[in-house]
Amino acid sequence: MKFQKILFFSCLVVVAFSCKRAPNKIVEKKINTVVEHAKGFDIQQFDGYTKLLIKAPYPGATEQFEYILIPKGNDIPKEVRNLNIIRTPIEKIVVTSTTHIPMLELLEETNSLVGFPNTQYISSEKTRNLIDQGNIKELGKEEGINTEILLDLQPELVVGFSMSSNNKMFSNIEKAGIQVLLNGDWLEETPLGRAEWLKFFAALYAKENLADSIFETIKNDYQEAAILAKAATNRPTVLSGVQFKDVWNLPGGDSFVAQFLKDANTNYLWKDTKGKGSLALSFETVFEKGQKAQLWLAPGHYTSYKQLKEANDHYTQFEAFQTKNIFSFNNKKGANGGVIYYELAPVQPHIVLKDIIKIAHPDLLPNYTPFFLAQLNE
């Protein structure tokens, strides 16, 4: 499961990127900025073109990349002729994360997708049909895209993600004349920030208005749910994660996962820790603090109490295990076994939040059925 490797536990593809900058400072008259919550990118509209800025292409990046988006058929303004030009709307694209698929689908641009590495990890029925029909080609492994097939496809763009700025594969793709854009949605600190990367794709297809409308609905639903959660008088204590190879990984206090738990009005026991990613703790440390937690969310890949007990009998000593209050995102899977949550959730944060609220405060959403979260099987 591809981007499943990133959501809580971050097992990432290393890709690269390079970008030329303007040799001279250009005086521009900005008309509008349309990004509200995301910190990793920005879209600025000018007279005659749009500027796409990638501000956080990979962890710890100190540079940002700029692209000038100009409608096909329009002249290129002289002040931006030496910059990275992308003609829109894009007609042929390659993306490299399953989280990109729902964004293309929301924009009704799945037909522009011509290739994908490890297509078996895609769960969307709509996109799987296109794969089965041969419209989306298999590009091999994400860390070693088959460049021969890629060059045959001649996409206008490859959208990747990265842990650093140094990778020979993507450099070679760029040298072959194919633009590479780094998508850093997984680096965002808030659920709405991650979802707003929908606008990143929308700019490539000149569908900014559609993306604005979709995101506005997502944002409003999310914020309404968060307001509803504040009405709860009880804030259940929450434990998350699971032990793997003697290390218990659970969300840091500054992570988007911790933000979900805060907005759901729960008491996440590690809310005061620092870090946007995962904490790596010992079993003993977690047990001391989390033994009495009322809820246990996202216990790794486990989907049943039996599996947890067989993995480590000490799990049975947690109160949430004894009261059967452990809930997983892994129960709902696609045709090939991919977990739906990891593919779809980044662009559906309002649904994730409602799922957590339903588990934590069932009376607030009496008629709601969780979509992603489910209690562990016996």
mmCIF file of C-alpha atoms in Angstrom:
data_model
loop_
_atom_site.group_PDB
_atom_site.id
_atom_site.type_symbol
_atom_site.label_atom_id
_atom_site.label_comp_id
_atom_site.label_asym_id
_atom_site.label_seq_id
_atom_site.Cartn_x
_atom_site.Cartn_y
_atom_site.Cartn_z
ATOM 1 C CA MET A 1 0.000 0.000 0.000
ATOM 2 C CA LYS A 2 1.636 3.088 -1.281
ATOM 3 C CA PHE A 3 0.912 6.241 0.461
ATOM 4 C CA GLN A 4 -0.286 4.135 3.326
ATOM 5 C CA LYS A 5 3.441 4.120 4.077
ATOM 6 C CA ILE A 6 3.195 7.775 4.850
ATOM 7 C CA LEU A 7 -0.017 8.621 6.752
ATOM 8 C CA PHE A 8 0.872 7.633 10.305
ATOM 9 C CA PHE A 9 4.103 5.762 9.923
ATOM 10 C CA SER A 10 5.974 7.461 7.032
ATOM 11 C CA CYS A 11 7.711 4.942 4.846
ATOM 12 C CA LEU A 12 8.524 7.144 1.864
ATOM 13 C CA VAL A 13 9.832 7.100 -1.688
ATOM 14 C CA VAL A 14 12.994 9.160 -2.187
ATOM 15 C CA VAL A 15 12.691 11.292 -5.271
ATOM 16 C CA ALA A 16 14.430 14.383 -6.538
ATOM 17 C CA PHE A 17 13.912 17.625 -8.199
ATOM 18 C CA SER A 18 15.677 20.567 -9.702
ATOM 19 C CA CYS A 19 14.463 23.996 -10.703
ATOM 20 C CA LYS A 20 15.905 27.091 -12.387
ATOM 21 C CA ARG A 21 15.273 30.449 -10.850
ATOM 22 C CA ALA A 22 14.874 33.779 -12.498
ATOM 23 C CA PRO A 23 18.220 35.524 -12.934
ATOM 24 C CA ASN A 24 16.689 38.944 -12.332
ATOM 25 C CA LYS A 25 14.110 40.238 -9.920
ATOM 26 C CA ILE A 26 10.777 40.817 -11.625
ATOM 27 C CA VAL A 27 8.252 43.409 -10.542
ATOM 28 C CA GLU A 28 4.821 41.800 -10.642
ATOM 29 C CA LYS A 29 1.348 42.967 -9.813
ATOM 30 C CA LYS A 30 -0.386 40.203 -7.889
ATOM 31 C CA ILE A 31 -4.126 39.957 -8.341
ATOM 32 C CA ASN A 32 -5.109 37.224 -5.903
ATOM 33 C CA THR A 33 -3.846 34.493 -3.574
ATOM 34 C CA VAL A 34 -6.169 31.530 -3.169
ATOM 35 C CA VAL A 35 -4.534 29.221 -0.583
ATOM 36 C CA GLU A 36 -5.877 29.469 2.985
ATOM 37 C CA HIS A 37 -4.744 26.515 5.108
ATOM 38 C CA ALA A 38 -1.884 24.748 3.333
ATOM 39 C CA LYS A 39 1.629 25.919 4.174
ATOM 40 C CA GLY A 40 3.552 23.885 1.639
ATOM 41 C CA PHE A 41 2.392 25.632 -1.529
ATOM 42 C CA ASP A 42 0.819 28.811 -2.782
ATOM 43 C CA ILE A 43 -1.020 29.928 -5.895
ATOM 44 C CA GLN A 44 -0.772 33.547 -6.947
ATOM 45 C CA GLN A 45 -2.728 34.958 -9.844
ATOM 46 C CA PHE A 46 -1.255 37.722 -11.993
ATOM 47 C CA ASP A 47 -2.343 39.512 -15.117
ATOM 48 C CA GLY A 48 -1.803 36.947 -17.882
ATOM 49 C CA TYR A 49 -0.471 34.029 -15.824
ATOM 50 C CA THR A 50 -0.605 32.113 -12.551
ATOM 51 C CA LYS A 51 2.370 31.413 -10.325
ATOM 52 C CA LEU A 52 2.549 28.060 -8.529
ATOM 53 C CA LEU A 53 5.007 28.055 -5.617
ATOM 54 C CA ILE A 54 6.102 24.850 -3.898
ATOM 55 C CA LYS A 55 7.301 26.068 -0.512
ATOM 56 C CA ALA A 56 7.822 22.701 1.216
ATOM 57 C CA PRO A 57 8.775 20.123 -1.445
ATOM 58 C CA TYR A 58 10.457 17.787 1.066
ATOM 59 C CA PRO A 59 11.268 17.720 4.804
ATOM 60 C CA GLY A 60 13.571 20.502 5.905
ATOM 61 C CA ALA A 61 13.620 22.209 2.504
ATOM 62 C CA THR A 62 15.206 25.659 2.536
ATOM 63 C CA GLU A 63 14.352 26.513 -1.058
ATOM 64 C CA GLN A 64 11.096 26.900 -2.910
ATOM 65 C CA PHE A 65 10.305 26.207 -6.531
ATOM 66 C CA GLU A 66 8.295 28.450 -8.821
ATOM 67 C CA TYR A 67 6.317 27.614 -11.947
ATOM 68 C CA ILE A 68 4.449 29.884 -14.288
ATOM 69 C CA LEU A 69 1.134 28.483 -15.496
ATOM 70 C CA ILE A 70 -0.061 29.898 -18.815
ATOM 71 C CA PRO A 71 -3.088 28.706 -20.803
ATOM 72 C CA LYS A 72 -2.225 26.834 -23.986
ATOM 73 C CA GLY A 73 -2.391 29.136 -26.983
ATOM 74 C CA ASN A 74 -1.684 32.291 -24.987
ATOM 75 C CA ASP A 75 1.493 34.280 -25.453
ATOM 76 C CA ILE A 76 4.132 34.077 -22.747
ATOM 77 C CA PRO A 77 4.606 37.480 -21.085
ATOM 78 C CA LYS A 78 8.158 38.674 -21.576
ATOM 79 C CA GLU A 79 8.781 39.144 -17.844
ATOM 80 C CA VAL A 80 8.438 35.370 -17.190
ATOM 81 C CA ARG A 81 9.975 33.882 -20.352
ATOM 82 C CA ASN A 82 13.092 32.702 -18.494
ATOM 83 C CA LEU A 83 11.127 30.890 -15.783
ATOM 84 C CA ASN A 84 9.690 27.369 -15.636
ATOM 85 C CA ILE A 85 6.626 27.485 -17.864
ATOM 86 C CA ILE A 86 3.781 24.956 -17.643
ATOM 87 C CA ARG A 87 1.050 25.142 -20.246
ATOM 88 C CA THR A 88 -2.463 24.473 -18.965
ATOM 89 C CA PRO A 89 -4.725 22.593 -18.944
ATOM 90 C CA ILE A 90 -2.598 19.463 -18.591
ATOM 91 C CA GLU A 91 -3.725 16.656 -20.884
ATOM 92 C CA LYS A 92 -1.304 13.872 -19.920
ATOM 93 C CA ILE A 93 0.012 13.400 -16.391
ATOM 94 C CA VAL A 94 1.775 10.803 -14.232
ATOM 95 C CA VAL A 95 1.280 10.821 -10.460
ATOM 96 C CA THR A 96 3.106 8.639 -7.973
ATOM 97 C CA SER A 97 0.953 8.453 -4.818
ATOM 98 C CA THR A 98 -2.448 6.877 -4.339
ATOM 99 C CA THR A 99 -3.477 10.032 -2.444
ATOM 100 C CA HIS A 100 -3.282 11.937 -5.721
ATOM 101 C CA ILE A 101 -5.946 9.724 -7.320
ATOM 102 C CA PRO A 102 -8.994 11.061 -5.387
ATOM 103 C CA MET A 103 -7.947 14.622 -6.210
ATOM 104 C CA LEU A 104 -7.909 13.868 -9.921
ATOM 105 C CA GLU A 105 -11.286 12.189 -9.556
ATOM 106 C CA LEU A 106 -12.818 15.159 -7.730
ATOM 107 C CA LEU A 107 -11.630 17.392 -10.561
ATOM 108 C CA GLU A 108 -12.978 14.894 -13.143
ATOM 109 C CA GLU A 109 -9.530 14.585 -14.690
ATOM 110 C CA THR A 110 -8.764 10.893 -14.199
ATOM 111 C CA ASN A 111 -8.695 10.401 -17.964
ATOM 112 C CA SER A 112 -5.566 12.546 -18.110
ATOM 113 C CA LEU A 113 -3.674 10.005 -15.983
ATOM 114 C CA VAL A 114 -1.529 7.937 -18.344
ATOM 115 C CA GLY A 115 0.835 6.133 -15.963
ATOM 116 C CA PHE A 116 1.366 5.153 -12.335
ATOM 117 C CA PRO A 117 3.994 3.113 -10.458
ATOM 118 C CA ASN A 118 2.596 0.029 -8.689
ATOM 119 C CA THR A 119 -0.929 0.312 -10.066
ATOM 120 C CA GLN A 120 -2.008 -2.674 -7.950
ATOM 121 C CA TYR A 121 -2.122 -0.385 -4.909
ATOM 122 C CA ILE A 122 -4.880 1.806 -6.357
ATOM 123 C CA SER A 123 -8.235 1.010 -4.724
ATOM 124 C CA SER A 124 -10.598 3.407 -6.525
ATOM 125 C CA GLU A 125 -13.004 1.407 -8.681
ATOM 126 C CA LYS A 126 -13.210 4.172 -11.260
ATOM 127 C CA THR A 127 -9.453 4.385 -11.728
ATOM 128 C CA ARG A 128 -9.061 0.606 -11.571
ATOM 129 C CA ASN A 129 -11.416 0.349 -14.547
ATOM 130 C CA LEU A 130 -9.131 2.655 -16.512
ATOM 131 C CA ILE A 131 -6.165 0.475 -15.551
ATOM 132 C CA ASP A 132 -7.992 -2.666 -16.645
ATOM 133 C CA GLN A 133 -8.822 -1.012 -19.968
ATOM 134 C CA GLY A 134 -5.140 -0.247 -20.539
ATOM 135 C CA ASN A 135 -5.564 3.522 -20.309
ATOM 136 C CA ILE A 136 -3.183 3.822 -17.346
ATOM 137 C CA LYS A 137 0.154 2.093 -17.826
ATOM 138 C CA GLU A 138 2.152 0.317 -15.143
ATOM 139 C CA LEU A 139 5.439 2.147 -14.505
ATOM 140 C CA GLY A 140 7.075 -0.349 -12.165
ATOM 141 C CA LYS A 141 8.252 0.514 -8.679
ATOM 142 C CA GLU A 142 7.948 4.026 -7.283
ATOM 143 C CA GLU A 143 11.634 4.166 -6.375
ATOM 144 C CA GLY A 144 12.617 3.000 -9.850
ATOM 145 C CA ILE A 145 10.098 4.192 -12.434
ATOM 146 C CA ASN A 146 10.518 2.518 -15.817
ATOM 147 C CA THR A 147 11.786 5.536 -17.723
ATOM 148 C CA GLU A 148 11.498 3.774 -21.084
ATOM 149 C CA ILE A 149 7.738 3.350 -20.678
ATOM 150 C CA LEU A 150 7.481 6.852 -19.237
ATOM 151 C CA LEU A 151 9.191 8.402 -22.244
ATOM 152 C CA ASP A 152 6.913 6.452 -24.578
ATOM 153 C CA LEU A 153 3.907 7.939 -22.776
ATOM 154 C CA GLN A 154 5.332 11.471 -23.015
ATOM 155 C CA PRO A 155 3.381 12.995 -20.129
ATOM 156 C CA GLU A 156 3.529 16.743 -19.747
ATOM 157 C CA LEU A 157 4.118 16.395 -16.001
ATOM 158 C CA VAL A 158 5.214 13.877 -13.397
ATOM 159 C CA VAL A 159 3.971 14.646 -9.883
ATOM 160 C CA GLY A 160 6.172 13.026 -7.244
ATOM 161 C CA PHE A 161 6.985 13.296 -3.548
ATOM 162 C CA SER A 162 10.322 13.318 -1.815
ATOM 163 C CA MET A 163 12.350 13.139 1.368
ATOM 164 C CA SER A 164 15.251 15.069 -0.123
ATOM 165 C CA SER A 165 16.387 17.070 -3.138
ATOM 166 C CA ASN A 166 18.724 14.471 -4.551
ATOM 167 C CA ASN A 167 17.582 11.595 -6.779
ATOM 168 C CA LYS A 168 19.077 10.466 -10.062
ATOM 169 C CA MET A 169 15.846 8.984 -11.421
ATOM 170 C CA PHE A 170 13.863 12.223 -11.350
ATOM 171 C CA SER A 171 16.843 14.210 -12.539
ATOM 172 C CA ASN A 172 17.039 11.958 -15.598
ATOM 173 C CA ILE A 173 13.326 12.403 -16.240
ATOM 174 C CA GLU A 174 13.786 16.160 -16.205
ATOM 175 C CA LYS A 175 16.791 15.908 -18.518
ATOM 176 C CA ALA A 176 14.550 14.018 -20.934
ATOM 177 C CA GLY A 177 12.307 17.079 -21.105
ATOM 178 C CA ILE A 178 9.499 16.056 -18.743
ATOM 179 C CA GLN A 179 8.639 18.469 -15.932
ATOM 180 C CA VAL A 180 8.679 17.069 -12.381
ATOM 181 C CA LEU A 181 6.629 18.677 -9.619
ATOM 182 C CA LEU A 182 6.995 17.698 -5.980
ATOM 183 C CA ASN A 183 3.772 17.357 -4.034
ATOM 184 C CA GLY A 184 4.218 17.893 -0.292
ATOM 185 C CA ASP A 185 0.665 17.370 0.921
ATOM 186 C CA TRP A 186 1.841 14.726 3.397
ATOM 187 C CA LEU A 187 4.008 17.350 5.150
ATOM 188 C CA GLU A 188 1.053 19.540 6.100
ATOM 189 C CA GLU A 189 0.365 20.040 9.809
ATOM 190 C CA THR A 190 -3.438 20.182 9.626
ATOM 191 C CA PRO A 191 -6.128 18.050 7.986
ATOM 192 C CA LEU A 192 -7.506 21.009 6.032
ATOM 193 C CA GLY A 193 -4.002 21.936 4.918
ATOM 194 C CA ARG A 194 -3.570 18.487 3.392
ATOM 195 C CA ALA A 195 -6.943 18.591 1.666
ATOM 196 C CA GLU A 196 -6.259 22.012 0.170
ATOM 197 C CA TRP A 197 -3.612 20.489 -2.113
ATOM 198 C CA LEU A 198 -6.621 19.794 -4.305
ATOM 199 C CA LYS A 199 -6.021 23.365 -5.501
ATOM 200 C CA PHE A 200 -2.478 22.404 -6.524
ATOM 201 C CA PHE A 201 -3.908 19.941 -9.047
ATOM 202 C CA ALA A 202 -6.742 22.277 -10.016
ATOM 203 C CA ALA A 203 -4.253 24.944 -11.112
ATOM 204 C CA LEU A 204 -2.689 22.449 -13.516
ATOM 205 C CA TYR A 205 -6.073 21.882 -15.164
ATOM 206 C CA ALA A 206 -7.319 25.471 -15.021
ATOM 207 C CA LYS A 207 -10.125 24.320 -12.723
ATOM 208 C CA GLU A 208 -9.521 26.699 -9.853
ATOM 209 C CA ASN A 209 -13.204 27.590 -9.452
ATOM 210 C CA LEU A 210 -14.237 23.944 -9.183
ATOM 211 C CA ALA A 211 -11.542 23.233 -6.593
ATOM 212 C CA ASP A 212 -12.505 26.331 -4.594
ATOM 213 C CA SER A 213 -16.098 25.128 -4.478
ATOM 214 C CA ILE A 214 -15.177 21.565 -3.470
ATOM 215 C CA PHE A 215 -12.725 22.678 -0.817
ATOM 216 C CA GLU A 216 -15.172 25.208 0.594
ATOM 217 C CA THR A 217 -17.668 22.374 1.149
ATOM 218 C CA ILE A 218 -15.006 20.188 2.786
ATOM 219 C CA LYS A 219 -13.850 23.063 5.006
ATOM 220 C CA ASN A 220 -17.352 24.036 6.087
ATOM 221 C CA ASP A 221 -18.292 20.435 6.904
ATOM 222 C CA TYR A 222 -15.083 19.997 8.881
ATOM 223 C CA GLN A 223 -15.502 23.204 10.848
ATOM 224 C CA GLU A 224 -19.167 22.473 11.591
ATOM 225 C CA ALA A 225 -18.214 19.045 12.912
ATOM 226 C CA ALA A 226 -15.488 20.573 15.103
ATOM 227 C CA ILE A 227 -17.992 23.071 16.533
ATOM 228 C CA LEU A 228 -20.399 20.217 17.236
ATOM 229 C CA ALA A 229 -17.683 18.276 19.071
ATOM 230 C CA LYS A 230 -17.120 21.202 21.440
ATOM 231 C CA ALA A 231 -20.580 20.565 22.865
ATOM 232 C CA ALA A 232 -19.397 17.312 24.423
ATOM 233 C CA THR A 233 -18.867 17.503 28.166
ATOM 234 C CA ASN A 234 -16.780 14.321 28.303
ATOM 235 C CA ARG A 235 -13.349 14.175 26.687
ATOM 236 C CA PRO A 236 -12.280 10.522 26.486
ATOM 237 C CA THR A 237 -8.579 9.784 26.811
ATOM 238 C CA VAL A 238 -7.013 8.430 23.626
ATOM 239 C CA LEU A 239 -4.107 6.129 22.849
ATOM 240 C CA SER A 240 -2.883 5.605 19.289
ATOM 241 C CA GLY A 241 -0.420 3.538 17.291
ATOM 242 C CA VAL A 242 1.188 0.209 18.076
ATOM 243 C CA GLN A 243 4.557 -1.366 18.769
ATOM 244 C CA PHE A 244 6.745 -2.403 15.841
ATOM 245 C CA LYS A 245 10.190 -3.944 16.333
ATOM 246 C CA ASP A 246 10.406 -2.849 19.975
ATOM 247 C CA VAL A 247 9.327 0.722 19.169
ATOM 248 C CA TRP A 248 5.826 2.102 19.695
ATOM 249 C CA ASN A 249 5.031 4.673 17.009
ATOM 250 C CA LEU A 250 2.315 7.197 17.748
ATOM 251 C CA PRO A 251 1.479 10.695 16.481
ATOM 252 C CA GLY A 252 3.442 13.677 17.754
ATOM 253 C CA GLY A 253 1.566 16.519 19.403
ATOM 254 C CA ASP A 254 2.024 18.857 16.418
ATOM 255 C CA SER A 255 0.895 16.320 13.809
ATOM 256 C CA PHE A 256 -2.256 16.480 11.717
ATOM 257 C CA VAL A 257 -3.423 13.327 13.528
ATOM 258 C CA ALA A 258 -3.189 15.124 16.870
ATOM 259 C CA GLN A 259 -5.155 17.970 15.280
ATOM 260 C CA PHE A 260 -7.930 15.538 14.334
ATOM 261 C CA LEU A 261 -8.091 14.324 17.940
ATOM 262 C CA LYS A 262 -8.123 17.879 19.266
ATOM 263 C CA ASP A 263 -10.882 18.963 16.886
ATOM 264 C CA ALA A 264 -12.895 15.885 17.893
ATOM 265 C CA ASN A 265 -12.679 17.147 21.514
ATOM 266 C CA THR A 266 -10.775 14.160 22.854
ATOM 267 C CA ASN A 267 -7.914 14.071 25.324
ATOM 268 C CA TYR A 268 -5.011 12.670 23.338
ATOM 269 C CA LEU A 269 -2.492 11.625 25.967
ATOM 270 C CA TRP A 270 0.504 12.810 23.950
ATOM 271 C CA LYS A 271 -1.006 16.119 22.816
ATOM 272 C CA ASP A 272 1.665 18.161 24.587
ATOM 273 C CA THR A 273 4.634 16.516 22.873
ATOM 274 C CA LYS A 274 6.613 18.208 20.116
ATOM 275 C CA GLY A 275 6.891 16.927 16.583
ATOM 276 C CA LYS A 276 4.836 16.822 13.402
ATOM 277 C CA GLY A 277 5.568 13.177 12.661
ATOM 278 C CA SER A 278 5.642 10.044 14.794
ATOM 279 C CA LEU A 279 7.013 9.602 18.290
ATOM 280 C CA ALA A 280 9.147 6.511 18.861
ATOM 281 C CA LEU A 281 8.618 5.258 22.411
ATOM 282 C CA SER A 282 9.186 2.072 24.359
ATOM 283 C CA PHE A 283 6.317 -0.243 25.242
ATOM 284 C CA GLU A 284 6.865 0.464 28.931
ATOM 285 C CA THR A 285 6.611 4.223 28.430
ATOM 286 C CA VAL A 286 3.375 3.922 26.468
ATOM 287 C CA PHE A 287 1.894 1.403 28.888
ATOM 288 C CA GLU A 288 2.582 3.609 31.887
ATOM 289 C CA LYS A 289 0.745 6.539 30.353
ATOM 290 C CA GLY A 290 -1.827 4.798 28.182
ATOM 291 C CA GLN A 291 -2.937 1.712 30.119
ATOM 292 C CA LYS A 292 -6.124 3.451 31.283
ATOM 293 C CA ALA A 293 -6.899 5.189 27.980
ATOM 294 C CA GLN A 294 -10.586 4.918 27.179
ATOM 295 C CA LEU A 295 -10.078 4.723 23.405
ATOM 296 C CA TRP A 296 -7.334 3.186 21.293
ATOM 297 C CA LEU A 297 -7.327 4.370 17.688
ATOM 298 C CA ALA A 298 -5.340 3.139 14.681
ATOM 299 C CA PRO A 299 -3.488 0.114 16.127
ATOM 300 C CA GLY A 300 -1.226 -0.317 13.113
ATOM 301 C CA HIS A 301 -2.175 -3.006 10.615
ATOM 302 C CA TYR A 302 -4.115 -5.087 13.141
ATOM 303 C CA THR A 303 -7.804 -5.610 12.441
ATOM 304 C CA SER A 304 -8.835 -7.958 15.276
ATOM 305 C CA TYR A 305 -8.345 -8.405 18.996
ATOM 306 C CA LYS A 306 -7.090 -11.905 18.304
ATOM 307 C CA GLN A 307 -4.279 -10.558 16.112
ATOM 308 C CA LEU A 308 -3.271 -8.045 18.778
ATOM 309 C CA LYS A 309 -3.195 -10.704 21.496
ATOM 310 C CA GLU A 310 -1.164 -13.071 19.341
ATOM 311 C CA ALA A 311 1.317 -10.297 18.511
ATOM 312 C CA ASN A 312 1.860 -9.355 22.145
ATOM 313 C CA ASP A 313 -0.108 -10.712 25.073
ATOM 314 C CA HIS A 314 0.660 -7.528 27.012
ATOM 315 C CA TYR A 315 -1.775 -5.627 24.769
ATOM 316 C CA THR A 316 -4.575 -7.360 26.681
ATOM 317 C CA GLN A 317 -3.607 -5.382 29.787
ATOM 318 C CA PHE A 318 -4.764 -2.098 28.239
ATOM 319 C CA GLU A 319 -8.195 -0.975 29.401
ATOM 320 C CA ALA A 320 -9.275 -0.220 25.830
ATOM 321 C CA PHE A 321 -8.561 -3.846 24.915
ATOM 322 C CA GLN A 322 -10.560 -5.141 27.859
ATOM 323 C CA THR A 323 -13.543 -2.863 27.130
ATOM 324 C CA LYS A 324 -13.372 -3.538 23.369
ATOM 325 C CA ASN A 325 -12.793 0.112 22.526
ATOM 326 C CA ILE A 326 -10.102 -0.266 19.877
ATOM 327 C CA PHE A 327 -10.871 1.128 16.421
ATOM 328 C CA SER A 328 -8.970 0.709 13.175
ATOM 329 C CA PHE A 329 -8.867 2.422 9.784
ATOM 330 C CA ASN A 330 -7.656 -0.789 8.135
ATOM 331 C CA ASN A 331 -10.870 -2.781 7.950
ATOM 332 C CA LYS A 332 -12.177 -1.266 4.722
ATOM 333 C CA LYS A 333 -10.079 -2.351 1.742
ATOM 334 C CA GLY A 334 -10.122 -2.113 -2.031
ATOM 335 C CA ALA A 335 -10.233 -4.962 -4.524
ATOM 336 C CA ASN A 336 -6.474 -5.542 -4.316
ATOM 337 C CA GLY A 337 -6.215 -5.200 -0.553
ATOM 338 C CA GLY A 338 -5.313 -1.525 -0.392
ATOM 339 C CA VAL A 339 -6.656 0.297 2.656
ATOM 340 C CA ILE A 340 -9.234 2.850 1.499
ATOM 341 C CA TYR A 341 -8.361 5.243 4.322
ATOM 342 C CA TYR A 342 -4.826 5.909 3.172
ATOM 343 C CA GLU A 343 -5.942 6.692 -0.361
ATOM 344 C CA LEU A 344 -9.079 8.713 0.240
ATOM 345 C CA ALA A 345 -8.826 10.254 3.724
ATOM 346 C CA PRO A 346 -6.398 13.112 2.905
ATOM 347 C CA VAL A 347 -9.022 14.770 0.737
ATOM 348 C CA GLN A 348 -11.947 13.801 3.007
ATOM 349 C CA PRO A 349 -10.859 15.152 6.424
ATOM 350 C CA HIS A 350 -14.428 16.071 7.349
ATOM 351 C CA ILE A 351 -15.398 12.395 7.115
ATOM 352 C CA VAL A 352 -12.415 11.336 9.250
ATOM 353 C CA LEU A 353 -13.330 13.915 11.884
ATOM 354 C CA LYS A 354 -16.955 12.792 12.000
ATOM 355 C CA ASP A 355 -15.809 9.180 12.366
ATOM 356 C CA ILE A 356 -13.716 10.093 15.423
ATOM 357 C CA ILE A 357 -16.520 12.204 16.890
ATOM 358 C CA LYS A 358 -18.953 9.309 16.470
ATOM 359 C CA ILE A 359 -16.580 6.992 18.356
ATOM 360 C CA ALA A 360 -15.746 9.523 21.077
ATOM 361 C CA HIS A 361 -19.159 11.199 21.454
ATOM 362 C CA PRO A 362 -21.796 8.886 19.900
ATOM 363 C CA ASP A 363 -24.716 10.985 21.139
ATOM 364 C CA LEU A 364 -23.620 13.985 19.051
ATOM 365 C CA LEU A 365 -24.082 12.101 15.771
ATOM 366 C CA PRO A 366 -26.874 9.630 16.531
ATOM 367 C CA ASN A 367 -27.687 8.792 12.911
ATOM 368 C CA TYR A 368 -24.135 8.786 11.557
ATOM 369 C CA THR A 369 -22.306 5.609 10.514
ATOM 370 C CA PRO A 370 -18.496 5.856 10.449
ATOM 371 C CA PHE A 371 -16.996 5.428 6.997
ATOM 372 C CA PHE A 372 -13.310 4.806 7.754
ATOM 373 C CA LEU A 373 -13.153 3.815 11.420
ATOM 374 C CA ALA A 374 -14.412 0.440 12.602
ATOM 375 C CA GLN A 375 -14.138 -1.491 15.839
ATOM 376 C CA LEU A 376 -11.668 -4.347 15.723
ATOM 377 C CA ASN A 377 -13.064 -7.741 14.859
ATOM 378 C CA GLU A 378 -12.991 -10.421 17.522
#
